[in-house]
mmCIF file of C-alpha atoms in Angstrom:
data_model
loop_
_atom_site.group_PDB
_atom_site.id
_atom_site.type_symbol
_atom_site.label_atom_id
_atom_site.label_comp_id
_atom_site.label_asym_id
_atom_site.label_seq_id
_atom_site.Cartn_x
_atom_site.Cartn_y
_atom_site.Cartn_z
ATOM 1 C CA UNK A 1 230.084 276.179 51.902
ATOM 2 C CA UNK A 2 228.931 279.698 52.042
ATOM 3 C CA UNK A 3 224.936 280.236 52.477
ATOM 4 C CA UNK A 4 225.436 283.374 50.357
ATOM 5 C CA UNK A 5 226.646 281.209 47.187
ATOM 6 C CA UNK A 6 224.573 278.212 46.251
ATOM 7 C CA UNK A 7 225.169 277.048 42.821
ATOM 8 C CA UNK A 8 222.435 276.327 40.572
ATOM 9 C CA UNK A 9 222.384 272.552 39.453
ATOM 10 C CA UNK A 10 219.435 272.991 36.991
ATOM 11 C CA UNK A 11 220.150 271.458 33.477
ATOM 12 C CA UNK A 12 218.314 270.281 30.489
ATOM 13 C CA UNK A 13 218.299 267.277 28.243
ATOM 14 C CA UNK A 14 216.558 267.749 24.549
ATOM 15 C CA UNK A 15 215.380 271.121 26.016
ATOM 16 C CA UNK A 16 213.744 269.503 28.970
ATOM 17 C CA UNK A 17 214.587 270.850 32.297
ATOM 18 C CA UNK A 18 215.821 269.024 35.071
ATOM 19 C CA UNK A 19 216.258 270.216 38.412
ATOM 20 C CA UNK A 20 219.659 268.744 39.035
ATOM 21 C CA UNK A 21 222.589 267.085 37.159
ATOM 22 C CA UNK A 22 222.121 263.240 38.457
ATOM 23 C CA UNK A 23 219.660 260.404 37.667
ATOM 24 C CA UNK A 24 219.877 256.944 37.443
ATOM 25 C CA UNK A 25 220.992 254.875 34.542
ATOM 26 C CA UNK A 26 218.838 252.108 32.965
ATOM 27 C CA UNK A 27 219.936 248.816 34.611
ATOM 28 C CA UNK A 28 219.692 248.292 38.562
ATOM 29 C CA UNK A 29 216.696 249.134 40.506
ATOM 30 C CA UNK A 30 214.526 250.461 37.737
ATOM 31 C CA UNK A 31 212.764 247.454 36.633
ATOM 32 C CA UNK A 32 209.421 247.133 38.727
ATOM 33 C CA UNK A 33 206.851 249.763 39.503
ATOM 34 C CA UNK A 34 207.912 249.872 42.991
ATOM 35 C CA UNK A 35 211.615 250.752 42.192
ATOM 36 C CA UNK A 36 210.352 253.276 39.820
ATOM 37 C CA UNK A 37 208.117 254.982 42.449
ATOM 38 C CA UNK A 38 211.095 254.954 44.862
ATOM 39 C CA UNK A 39 213.050 256.804 41.996
ATOM 40 C CA UNK A 40 210.301 259.289 41.615
ATOM 41 C CA UNK A 41 210.359 260.140 45.228
ATOM 42 C CA UNK A 42 214.320 260.288 45.594
ATOM 43 C CA UNK A 43 216.580 263.278 44.892
ATOM 44 C CA UNK A 44 217.202 262.022 41.227
ATOM 45 C CA UNK A 45 216.703 264.600 38.399
ATOM 46 C CA UNK A 46 214.696 261.995 36.334
ATOM 47 C CA UNK A 47 213.533 258.637 36.196
ATOM 48 C CA UNK A 48 214.963 255.890 33.789
ATOM 49 C CA UNK A 49 213.230 252.818 33.103
ATOM 50 C CA UNK A 50 214.720 249.328 32.571
ATOM 51 C CA UNK A 51 215.658 248.771 28.966
ATOM 52 C CA UNK A 52 212.285 247.154 27.901
ATOM 53 C CA UNK A 53 211.923 244.408 25.147
ATOM 54 C CA UNK A 54 208.833 243.651 23.297
ATOM 55 C CA UNK A 55 208.015 240.577 25.537
ATOM 56 C CA UNK A 56 208.918 240.170 29.186
ATOM 57 C CA UNK A 57 212.237 238.632 30.040
ATOM 58 C CA UNK A 58 213.684 236.861 32.998
ATOM 59 C CA UNK A 59 217.383 237.564 31.859
ATOM 60 C CA UNK A 60 220.226 235.328 31.913
ATOM 61 C CA UNK A 61 221.157 232.267 34.023
ATOM 62 C CA UNK A 62 222.402 233.158 37.717
ATOM 63 C CA UNK A 63 225.045 233.972 38.891
ATOM 64 C CA UNK A 64 224.779 236.942 36.375
ATOM 65 C CA UNK A 65 225.921 239.654 38.483
ATOM 66 C CA UNK A 66 229.264 239.836 40.951
ATOM 67 C CA UNK A 67 230.539 242.910 43.001
ATOM 68 C CA UNK A 68 234.247 243.557 42.415
ATOM 69 C CA UNK A 69 236.574 245.930 44.506
ATOM 70 C CA UNK A 70 236.008 248.784 41.927
ATOM 71 C CA UNK A 71 232.772 247.995 40.445
ATOM 72 C CA UNK A 72 231.142 244.701 39.118
ATOM 73 C CA UNK A 73 230.926 242.518 36.223
ATOM 74 C CA UNK A 74 227.243 241.452 35.109
ATOM 75 C CA UNK A 75 225.482 239.682 32.416
ATOM 76 C CA UNK A 76 221.978 240.456 33.378
ATOM 77 C CA UNK A 77 220.237 239.593 29.785
ATOM 78 C CA UNK A 78 217.694 242.610 30.011
ATOM 79 C CA UNK A 79 215.426 241.113 32.862
ATOM 80 C CA UNK A 80 212.400 243.455 32.231
ATOM 81 C CA UNK A 81 208.553 243.357 32.270
ATOM 82 C CA UNK A 82 207.902 243.684 28.603
ATOM 83 C CA UNK A 83 207.088 247.200 27.101
ATOM 84 C CA UNK A 84 203.506 246.892 27.457
ATOM 85 C CA UNK A 85 203.811 246.910 31.262
ATOM 86 C CA UNK A 86 205.791 250.168 31.332
ATOM 87 C CA UNK A 87 203.390 251.799 29.131
ATOM 88 C CA UNK A 88 200.664 250.843 31.482
ATOM 89 C CA UNK A 89 202.258 252.260 34.579
ATOM 90 C CA UNK A 90 203.463 255.432 33.185
ATOM 91 C CA UNK A 91 200.271 257.317 34.262
ATOM 92 C CA UNK A 92 200.454 256.103 37.994
ATOM 93 C CA UNK A 93 204.107 257.051 37.901
ATOM 94 C CA UNK A 94 203.508 260.805 36.723
ATOM 95 C CA UNK A 95 200.987 260.769 39.649
ATOM 96 C CA UNK A 96 203.006 259.281 42.289
ATOM 97 C CA UNK A 97 203.796 260.816 45.440
ATOM 98 C CA UNK A 98 205.873 259.563 48.637
ATOM 99 C CA UNK A 99 203.075 257.960 50.098
ATOM 100 C CA UNK A 100 202.847 255.490 47.125
ATOM 101 C CA UNK A 101 206.245 254.224 47.320
ATOM 102 C CA UNK A 102 206.024 250.351 47.588
ATOM 103 C CA UNK A 103 209.783 249.447 48.452
ATOM 104 C CA UNK A 104 212.221 249.528 51.425
ATOM 105 C CA UNK A 105 214.078 252.492 50.281
ATOM 106 C CA UNK A 106 213.853 255.624 52.613
ATOM 107 C CA UNK A 107 211.335 257.858 51.342
ATOM 108 C CA UNK A 108 211.171 261.891 51.956
ATOM 109 C CA UNK A 109 208.950 263.246 54.541
ATOM 110 C CA UNK A 110 207.188 265.322 52.166
ATOM 111 C CA UNK A 111 206.230 264.210 48.587
ATOM 112 C CA UNK A 112 208.217 265.486 45.827
ATOM 113 C CA UNK A 113 206.492 266.236 42.609
ATOM 114 C CA UNK A 114 206.390 263.983 39.518
ATOM 115 C CA UNK A 115 209.594 264.493 37.660
ATOM 116 C CA UNK A 116 210.507 263.450 33.901
ATOM 117 C CA UNK A 117 210.462 259.951 33.301
ATOM 118 C CA UNK A 118 212.991 258.620 30.396
ATOM 119 C CA UNK A 119 211.815 255.232 28.976
ATOM 120 C CA UNK A 120 214.701 252.889 27.621
ATOM 121 C CA UNK A 121 213.949 250.487 24.817
ATOM 122 C CA UNK A 122 216.132 247.625 23.721
ATOM 123 C CA UNK A 123 214.588 246.054 20.529
ATOM 124 C CA UNK A 124 216.139 242.712 19.212
ATOM 125 C CA UNK A 125 215.505 243.812 15.798
ATOM 126 C CA UNK A 126 214.358 247.193 13.942
ATOM 127 C CA UNK A 127 210.942 246.233 14.029
ATOM 128 C CA UNK A 128 211.035 245.624 17.654
ATOM 129 C CA UNK A 129 212.244 249.327 18.144
ATOM 130 C CA UNK A 130 209.887 250.683 15.871
ATOM 131 C CA UNK A 131 206.891 249.069 17.747
ATOM 132 C CA UNK A 132 208.048 250.097 21.088
ATOM 133 C CA UNK A 133 209.043 253.763 20.163
ATOM 134 C CA UNK A 134 205.766 254.167 18.326
ATOM 135 C CA UNK A 135 203.854 253.075 21.505
ATOM 136 C CA UNK A 136 205.908 255.139 23.857
ATOM 137 C CA UNK A 137 205.523 258.163 21.353
ATOM 138 C CA UNK A 138 201.849 258.235 22.398
ATOM 139 C CA UNK A 139 202.827 258.039 26.000
ATOM 140 C CA UNK A 140 203.374 260.166 28.889
ATOM 141 C CA UNK A 141 206.830 259.524 28.749
ATOM 142 C CA UNK A 142 209.105 262.696 28.457
ATOM 143 C CA UNK A 143 212.421 261.162 26.463
ATOM 144 C CA UNK A 144 212.732 257.863 25.050
ATOM 145 C CA UNK A 145 216.421 256.402 25.207
ATOM 146 C CA UNK A 146 217.118 253.743 22.622
ATOM 147 C CA UNK A 147 219.493 250.967 23.683
ATOM 148 C CA UNK A 148 221.879 250.381 21.018
ATOM 149 C CA UNK A 149 224.554 248.974 23.162
ATOM 150 C CA UNK A 150 223.745 246.059 25.223
ATOM 151 C CA UNK A 151 226.516 243.601 25.449
ATOM 152 C CA UNK A 152 224.955 240.639 27.235
ATOM 153 C CA UNK A 153 222.502 238.973 24.892
ATOM 154 C CA UNK A 154 223.706 235.851 23.622
ATOM 155 C CA UNK A 155 223.810 235.743 19.928
ATOM 156 C CA UNK A 156 222.849 239.216 19.508
ATOM 157 C CA UNK A 157 225.772 241.829 18.456
ATOM 158 C CA UNK A 158 225.849 245.297 19.791
ATOM 159 C CA UNK A 159 224.084 247.515 17.127
ATOM 160 C CA UNK A 160 226.244 250.466 18.219
ATOM 161 C CA UNK A 161 229.319 248.932 16.457
ATOM 162 C CA UNK A 162 227.901 248.804 13.190
ATOM 163 C CA UNK A 163 227.540 251.897 11.840
ATOM 164 C CA UNK A 164 225.666 251.092 8.660
ATOM 165 C CA UNK A 165 222.723 249.080 10.352
ATOM 166 C CA UNK A 166 222.789 251.966 13.161
ATOM 167 C CA UNK A 167 221.859 254.283 10.131
ATOM 168 C CA UNK A 168 219.172 252.212 9.209
ATOM 169 C CA UNK A 169 217.659 251.776 12.578
ATOM 170 C CA UNK A 170 217.489 255.443 13.183
ATOM 171 C CA UNK A 171 215.978 256.072 9.350
ATOM 172 C CA UNK A 172 213.236 253.803 10.782
ATOM 173 C CA UNK A 173 212.602 255.091 14.383
ATOM 174 C CA UNK A 174 213.144 258.848 14.007
ATOM 175 C CA UNK A 175 209.893 260.022 12.240
ATOM 176 C CA UNK A 176 207.606 258.352 14.613
ATOM 177 C CA UNK A 177 206.610 261.123 16.764
ATOM 178 C CA UNK A 178 207.591 264.384 18.602
ATOM 179 C CA UNK A 179 208.966 263.238 21.831
ATOM 180 C CA UNK A 180 212.841 263.569 21.734
ATOM 181 C CA UNK A 181 215.103 260.368 20.878
ATOM 182 C CA UNK A 182 218.141 259.644 22.432
ATOM 183 C CA UNK A 183 220.656 256.748 21.877
ATOM 184 C CA UNK A 184 222.843 254.433 24.539
ATOM 185 C CA UNK A 185 225.776 253.733 22.971
ATOM 186 C CA UNK A 186 228.593 251.307 23.425
ATOM 187 C CA UNK A 187 232.073 252.516 24.400
ATOM 188 C CA UNK A 188 234.365 253.350 21.787
ATOM 189 C CA UNK A 189 238.208 252.946 21.619
ATOM 190 C CA UNK A 190 239.241 254.437 18.566
ATOM 191 C CA UNK A 191 239.011 257.919 17.291
ATOM 192 C CA UNK A 192 237.580 256.953 13.931
ATOM 193 C CA UNK A 193 235.047 255.240 15.524
ATOM 194 C CA UNK A 194 233.952 258.336 17.206
ATOM 195 C CA UNK A 195 234.081 260.163 13.919
ATOM 196 C CA UNK A 196 232.119 257.439 12.165
ATOM 197 C CA UNK A 197 229.335 257.213 14.807
ATOM 198 C CA UNK A 198 229.100 260.991 15.020
ATOM 199 C CA UNK A 199 228.512 261.475 11.392
ATOM 200 C CA UNK A 200 225.758 258.881 11.465
ATOM 201 C CA UNK A 201 223.977 260.635 14.424
ATOM 202 C CA UNK A 202 224.139 264.238 12.657
ATOM 203 C CA UNK A 203 222.081 262.773 9.758
ATOM 204 C CA UNK A 204 219.176 262.289 11.918
ATOM 205 C CA UNK A 205 216.890 264.508 14.605
ATOM 206 C CA UNK A 206 218.838 262.542 17.764
ATOM 207 C CA UNK A 207 218.416 264.790 20.522
ATOM 208 C CA UNK A 208 220.881 263.268 23.218
ATOM 209 C CA UNK A 209 223.268 260.341 23.462
ATOM 210 C CA UNK A 210 224.304 258.429 26.636
ATOM 211 C CA UNK A 211 227.532 256.968 26.916
ATOM 212 C CA UNK A 212 228.656 254.583 28.017
ATOM 213 C CA UNK A 213 227.277 251.324 28.357
ATOM 214 C CA UNK A 214 229.183 248.604 30.296
ATOM 215 C CA UNK A 215 232.467 247.601 28.771
ATOM 216 C CA UNK A 216 231.415 244.460 27.118
ATOM 217 C CA UNK A 217 232.832 240.851 27.042
ATOM 218 C CA UNK A 218 235.442 241.279 29.839
ATOM 219 C CA UNK A 219 236.404 238.104 31.640
ATOM 220 C CA UNK A 220 237.093 237.959 35.606
ATOM 221 C CA UNK A 221 238.657 234.588 37.013
ATOM 222 C CA UNK A 222 238.358 233.572 40.474
ATOM 223 C CA UNK A 223 242.024 231.706 40.665
ATOM 224 C CA UNK A 224 241.272 229.973 43.812
ATOM 225 C CA UNK A 225 238.150 228.153 42.166
ATOM 226 C CA UNK A 226 239.888 228.210 38.582
ATOM 227 C CA UNK A 227 236.541 229.530 37.412
ATOM 228 C CA UNK A 228 234.904 232.246 35.819
ATOM 229 C CA UNK A 229 232.568 234.411 38.565
ATOM 230 C CA UNK A 230 229.432 234.533 36.333
ATOM 231 C CA UNK A 231 227.679 232.004 34.346
ATOM 232 C CA UNK A 232 226.213 233.163 31.299
ATOM 233 C CA UNK A 233 228.249 233.691 28.056
ATOM 234 C CA UNK A 234 231.232 231.480 29.542
ATOM 235 C CA UNK A 235 232.074 233.898 31.901
ATOM 236 C CA UNK A 236 232.005 236.759 29.581
ATOM 237 C CA UNK A 237 230.332 240.025 31.199
ATOM 238 C CA UNK A 238 229.826 243.906 31.000
ATOM 239 C CA UNK A 239 232.462 245.653 33.231
ATOM 240 C CA UNK A 240 231.239 248.417 35.322
ATOM 241 C CA UNK A 241 232.048 250.942 38.093
ATOM 242 C CA UNK A 242 235.511 252.792 38.769
ATOM 243 C CA UNK A 243 237.105 250.479 36.141
ATOM 244 C CA UNK A 244 235.495 252.220 32.871
ATOM 245 C CA UNK A 245 235.444 255.918 34.286
ATOM 246 C CA UNK A 246 238.220 256.842 32.235
ATOM 247 C CA UNK A 247 236.562 255.243 29.028
ATOM 248 C CA UNK A 248 233.539 256.868 29.902
ATOM 249 C CA UNK A 249 234.949 260.350 30.233
ATOM 250 C CA UNK A 250 236.905 260.046 26.911
ATOM 251 C CA UNK A 251 233.643 258.907 25.301
ATOM 252 C CA UNK A 252 231.688 261.991 26.486
ATOM 253 C CA UNK A 253 234.686 264.292 25.735
ATOM 254 C CA UNK A 254 235.129 262.645 22.100
ATOM 255 C CA UNK A 255 231.497 263.245 21.293
ATOM 256 C CA UNK A 256 230.966 266.625 22.812
ATOM 257 C CA UNK A 257 233.583 267.862 20.395
ATOM 258 C CA UNK A 258 232.381 266.132 17.490
ATOM 259 C CA UNK A 259 228.715 266.726 17.876
ATOM 260 C CA UNK A 260 226.444 270.169 17.653
ATOM 261 C CA UNK A 261 225.690 271.614 20.780
ATOM 262 C CA UNK A 262 221.933 270.862 20.020
ATOM 263 C CA UNK A 263 222.646 267.130 20.890
ATOM 264 C CA UNK A 264 223.006 266.880 24.475
ATOM 265 C CA UNK A 265 225.742 264.237 25.878
ATOM 266 C CA UNK A 266 224.741 262.271 28.908
ATOM 267 C CA UNK A 267 227.719 260.593 31.367
ATOM 268 C CA UNK A 268 227.861 257.174 32.645
ATOM 269 C CA UNK A 269 230.512 255.068 34.205
ATOM 270 C CA UNK A 270 232.220 254.897 37.369
ATOM 271 C CA UNK A 271 230.154 257.965 39.012
ATOM 272 C CA UNK A 272 229.976 257.465 42.961
ATOM 273 C CA UNK A 273 230.898 261.181 44.088
ATOM 274 C CA UNK A 274 230.513 264.673 43.254
ATOM 275 C CA UNK A 275 234.104 264.895 42.136
ATOM 276 C CA UNK A 276 233.443 262.033 39.578
ATOM 277 C CA UNK A 277 230.192 263.979 38.674
ATOM 278 C CA UNK A 278 232.240 267.197 38.208
ATOM 279 C CA UNK A 279 234.860 265.343 35.955
ATOM 280 C CA UNK A 280 232.101 264.439 33.626
ATOM 281 C CA UNK A 281 230.825 268.051 33.825
ATOM 282 C CA UNK A 282 234.400 269.410 32.701
ATOM 283 C CA UNK A 283 234.101 266.850 29.992
ATOM 284 C CA UNK A 284 231.141 268.097 28.554
ATOM 285 C CA UNK A 285 228.270 266.163 29.899
ATOM 286 C CA UNK A 286 224.572 267.973 30.233
ATOM 287 C CA UNK A 287 223.758 265.404 32.889
ATOM 288 C CA UNK A 288 225.156 262.368 34.377
ATOM 289 C CA UNK A 289 223.435 258.668 35.279
ATOM 290 C CA UNK A 290 224.463 256.444 37.946
ATOM 291 C CA UNK A 291 224.417 252.547 38.118
ATOM 292 C CA UNK A 292 226.884 250.544 40.191
ATOM 293 C CA UNK A 293 226.929 253.188 42.625
ATOM 294 C CA UNK A 294 223.126 253.279 42.824
ATOM 295 C CA UNK A 295 223.117 249.237 43.016
ATOM 296 C CA UNK A 296 225.329 249.260 46.107
ATOM 297 C CA UNK A 297 223.695 252.422 47.996
ATOM 298 C CA UNK A 298 219.808 252.938 46.713
ATOM 299 C CA UNK A 299 218.471 256.092 46.234
ATOM 300 C CA UNK A 300 220.149 257.796 49.134
ATOM 301 C CA UNK A 301 223.362 258.217 46.393
ATOM 302 C CA UNK A 302 221.519 260.893 44.644
ATOM 303 C CA UNK A 303 221.158 263.368 47.403
ATOM 304 C CA UNK A 304 224.773 262.632 48.650
ATOM 305 C CA UNK A 305 226.359 263.072 45.174
ATOM 306 C CA UNK A 306 224.432 266.155 44.355
ATOM 307 C CA UNK A 307 225.566 267.869 47.855
ATOM 308 C CA UNK A 308 229.225 266.856 46.991
ATOM 309 C CA UNK A 309 228.736 268.635 43.638
ATOM 310 C CA UNK A 310 227.365 271.441 44.870
ATOM 311 C CA UNK A 311 230.345 271.976 47.314
ATOM 312 C CA UNK A 312 232.863 271.479 44.653
ATOM 313 C CA UNK A 313 231.288 274.293 42.388
ATOM 314 C CA UNK A 314 230.864 276.421 45.240
ATOM 315 C CA UNK A 315 234.574 276.050 46.219
ATOM 316 C CA UNK A 316 235.488 276.752 42.578
ATOM 317 C CA UNK A 317 232.975 279.667 42.196
ATOM 318 C CA UNK A 318 231.251 278.171 39.357
ATOM 319 C CA UNK A 319 227.405 279.699 39.645
ATOM 320 C CA UNK A 320 225.933 277.026 37.629
ATOM 321 C CA UNK A 321 226.245 273.571 35.251
ATOM 322 C CA UNK A 322 226.655 275.817 32.224
ATOM 323 C CA UNK A 323 229.627 277.846 33.829
ATOM 324 C CA UNK A 324 231.921 274.460 34.128
ATOM 325 C CA UNK A 325 230.262 272.298 31.251
ATOM 326 C CA UNK A 326 233.028 271.314 28.715
ATOM 327 C CA UNK A 327 235.790 273.744 30.470
ATOM 328 C CA UNK A 328 238.384 270.971 30.486
ATOM 329 C CA UNK A 329 241.878 272.332 30.538
ATOM 330 C CA UNK A 330 244.650 270.882 28.256
ATOM 331 C CA UNK A 331 248.284 270.776 29.107
#
């Protein structure tokens, strides 16, 4: 890459400036304070917490995560420390430097300044989400991502597939404070569903959406043992990784076309290289989140993927993120 041409990866979500295009998705390696400190001291653009619930949860029975050739299937069941624990640790995360990292992750030689924190909440009912959103509105969190799409809780449907209940939930949580609210959405597979959800979102001051969560209720069978490979929900779980990238790209593209520019779209699903991130950029994503690759590689993935994306933008003579965003060519 020429030293005379260095593309700028700065971007923004809900008018919040990010130093680069890539950070972690809620899910792997973001549950404990040690894990969040490692993210704070990584090359990720922001720190996303595990989706929290009112009470702490241990999650579903083991085995609940299995790596696959092109990704993983999982039914974690939202293991987390409970929202009050994340409220309590937020000030410490904001003051973190590399000397305070508590995990085995490699840390930079110099402290990296505090970066934006996105809190993910996942209530089991509207009142849960109201309680948590209200609390985090009074915290030092920068953004609040409300998870309407966890597919792995037994007996609990994904709220994002019920457009009427989604509207009721948004009515309840959108007027609780000034911090920007975003939605973590499930994958949609029909244009009528894209349109229906977009029409709901446009009624409220939602500032960003994140798509997609894992593709729920998939089944992987081991023919040798003649058994499902995870235990919860009779073997049904969320599919992650390379398998779901085309679905993630489609959802980002569809919502980018349907929603006003004031609502940012964050892409998730199968991103493990700079080329993958660039595809999401072409589809219209303002930023991307990494899950399965982060689970496999740890925090090193953020620096690697960022460097690869810079090389691609430089080779194509794109000076910055905005120059390439949404520039997908059609045949």
